[in-house]
XYZ file of C-alpha atoms in Angstrom:
137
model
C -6.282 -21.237 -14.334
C -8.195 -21.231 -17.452
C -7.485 -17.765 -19.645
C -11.750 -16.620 -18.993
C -11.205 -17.040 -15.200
C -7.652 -15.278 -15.377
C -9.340 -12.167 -17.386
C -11.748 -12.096 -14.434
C -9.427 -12.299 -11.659
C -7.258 -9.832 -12.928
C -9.933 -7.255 -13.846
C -11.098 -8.032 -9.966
C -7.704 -7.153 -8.893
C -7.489 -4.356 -11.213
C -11.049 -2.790 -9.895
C -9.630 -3.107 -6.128
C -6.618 -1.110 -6.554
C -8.226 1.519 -8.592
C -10.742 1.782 -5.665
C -8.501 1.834 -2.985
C -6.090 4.556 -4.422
C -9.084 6.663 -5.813
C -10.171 6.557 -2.147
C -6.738 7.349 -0.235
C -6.373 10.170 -3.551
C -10.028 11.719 -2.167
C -8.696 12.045 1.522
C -5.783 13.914 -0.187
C -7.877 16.065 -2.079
C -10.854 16.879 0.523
C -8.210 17.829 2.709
C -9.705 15.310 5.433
C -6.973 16.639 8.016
C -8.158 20.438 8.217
C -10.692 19.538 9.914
C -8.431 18.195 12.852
C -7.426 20.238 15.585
C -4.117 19.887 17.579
C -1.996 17.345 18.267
C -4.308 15.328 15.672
C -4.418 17.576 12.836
C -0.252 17.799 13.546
C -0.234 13.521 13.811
C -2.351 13.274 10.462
C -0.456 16.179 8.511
C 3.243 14.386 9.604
C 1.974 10.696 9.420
C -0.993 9.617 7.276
C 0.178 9.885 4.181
C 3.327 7.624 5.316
C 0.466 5.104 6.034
C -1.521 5.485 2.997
C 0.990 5.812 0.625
C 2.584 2.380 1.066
C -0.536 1.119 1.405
C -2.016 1.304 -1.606
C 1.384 0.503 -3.509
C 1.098 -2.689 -2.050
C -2.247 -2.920 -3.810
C -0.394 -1.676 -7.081
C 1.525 -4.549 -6.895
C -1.038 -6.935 -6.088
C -3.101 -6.025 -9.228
C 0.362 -7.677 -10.709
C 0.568 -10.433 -9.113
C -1.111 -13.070 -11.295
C 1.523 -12.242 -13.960
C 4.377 -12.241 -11.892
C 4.546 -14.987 -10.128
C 7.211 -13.742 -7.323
C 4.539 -11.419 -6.060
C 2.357 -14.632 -5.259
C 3.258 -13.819 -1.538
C 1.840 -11.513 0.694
C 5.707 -10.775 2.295
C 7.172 -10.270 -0.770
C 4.850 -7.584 -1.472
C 4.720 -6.002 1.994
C 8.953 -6.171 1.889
C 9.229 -4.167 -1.351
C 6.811 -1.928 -0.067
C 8.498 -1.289 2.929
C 11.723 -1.127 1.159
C 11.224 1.189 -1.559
C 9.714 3.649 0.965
C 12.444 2.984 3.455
C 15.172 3.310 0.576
C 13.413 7.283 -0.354
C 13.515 8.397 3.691
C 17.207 6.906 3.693
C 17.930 9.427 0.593
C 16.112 12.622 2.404
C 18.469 11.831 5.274
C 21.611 12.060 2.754
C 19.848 15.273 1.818
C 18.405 13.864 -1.782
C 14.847 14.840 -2.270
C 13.418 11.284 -3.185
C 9.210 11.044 -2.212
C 9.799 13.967 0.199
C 12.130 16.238 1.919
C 12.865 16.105 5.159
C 13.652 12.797 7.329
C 11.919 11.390 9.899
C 12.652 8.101 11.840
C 8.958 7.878 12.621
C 8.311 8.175 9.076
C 9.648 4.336 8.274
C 7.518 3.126 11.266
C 4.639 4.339 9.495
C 5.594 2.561 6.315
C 6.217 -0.721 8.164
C 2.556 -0.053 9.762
C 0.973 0.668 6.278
C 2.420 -2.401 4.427
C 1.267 -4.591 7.262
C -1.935 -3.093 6.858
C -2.366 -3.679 3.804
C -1.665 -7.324 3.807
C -3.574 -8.241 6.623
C -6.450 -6.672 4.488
C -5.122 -8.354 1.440
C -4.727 -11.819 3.275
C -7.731 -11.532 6.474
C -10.388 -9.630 4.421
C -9.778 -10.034 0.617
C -9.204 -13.740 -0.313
C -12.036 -14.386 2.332
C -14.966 -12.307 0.386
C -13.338 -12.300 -3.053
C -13.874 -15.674 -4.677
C -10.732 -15.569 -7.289
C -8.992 -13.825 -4.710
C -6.357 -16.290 -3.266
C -4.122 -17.424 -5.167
C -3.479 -21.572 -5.409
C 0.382 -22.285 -5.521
């Protein structure tokens, strides 16, 4: 990859992370799940930010991945995701505050969810409409 298209592709990767976490750092802020009622507002309050969260770290490391060429594949991303996340819930069930307090089983399922979200976006829906996109091993 010549060093021009390289400074493009990584200022496209760059762009799309800052996008997506400025976005899941709005729902935070606007406080999207007061205006839930019920078992919804309790589901978004205990859950979504066990989605979103791993979510756009994925895309953290993505905007990485053209300099670090083990990030190249989508699992390897997705795995440290999951892991990382997995490792702090694992902690908060020793009783070490770590990216929250209290455990949760569910809590891991939603990380598992979010990562896979995240790189079937990355894989289905990014390197289809982003031309420098995909990486070629």
């Amino acid at each position: 990859m010549s060093k021009k298209k390289f400074g493009v592709c990584q200022r496209v990767r760059v762009i799309a992370a800052i996008v997506i976490m400025v976005t899941i750092a709005a729902i935070h802020a606007f406080r999207i799940g007061s205006y839930l009622d019920g078992y919804l507002y309790i589901c978004y309050y205990s859950y979504a930010s066990d989605l979103m969260l791993p979510f756009g770290s994925y895309f953290l490391l993505s905007m990485n991945e053209l300099q670090f060429k083990f990030l190249h594949q989508w699992h390897v991303k997705a795995l440290t995701v999951f892991s990382v996340m997995t490792f702090s819930e694992m902690l908060q069930f020793f009783g070490i505050s770590f990216f929250g307090v209290t455990f949760d089983i569910v809590d891991i399922l939603m990380y598992g969810i979010g990562a896979i979200f995240a790189a079937l976006l990355d894989k289905q829906v990014f390197e289809r409409l982003i031309p420098c996109w995909k990486i070629n091993h």
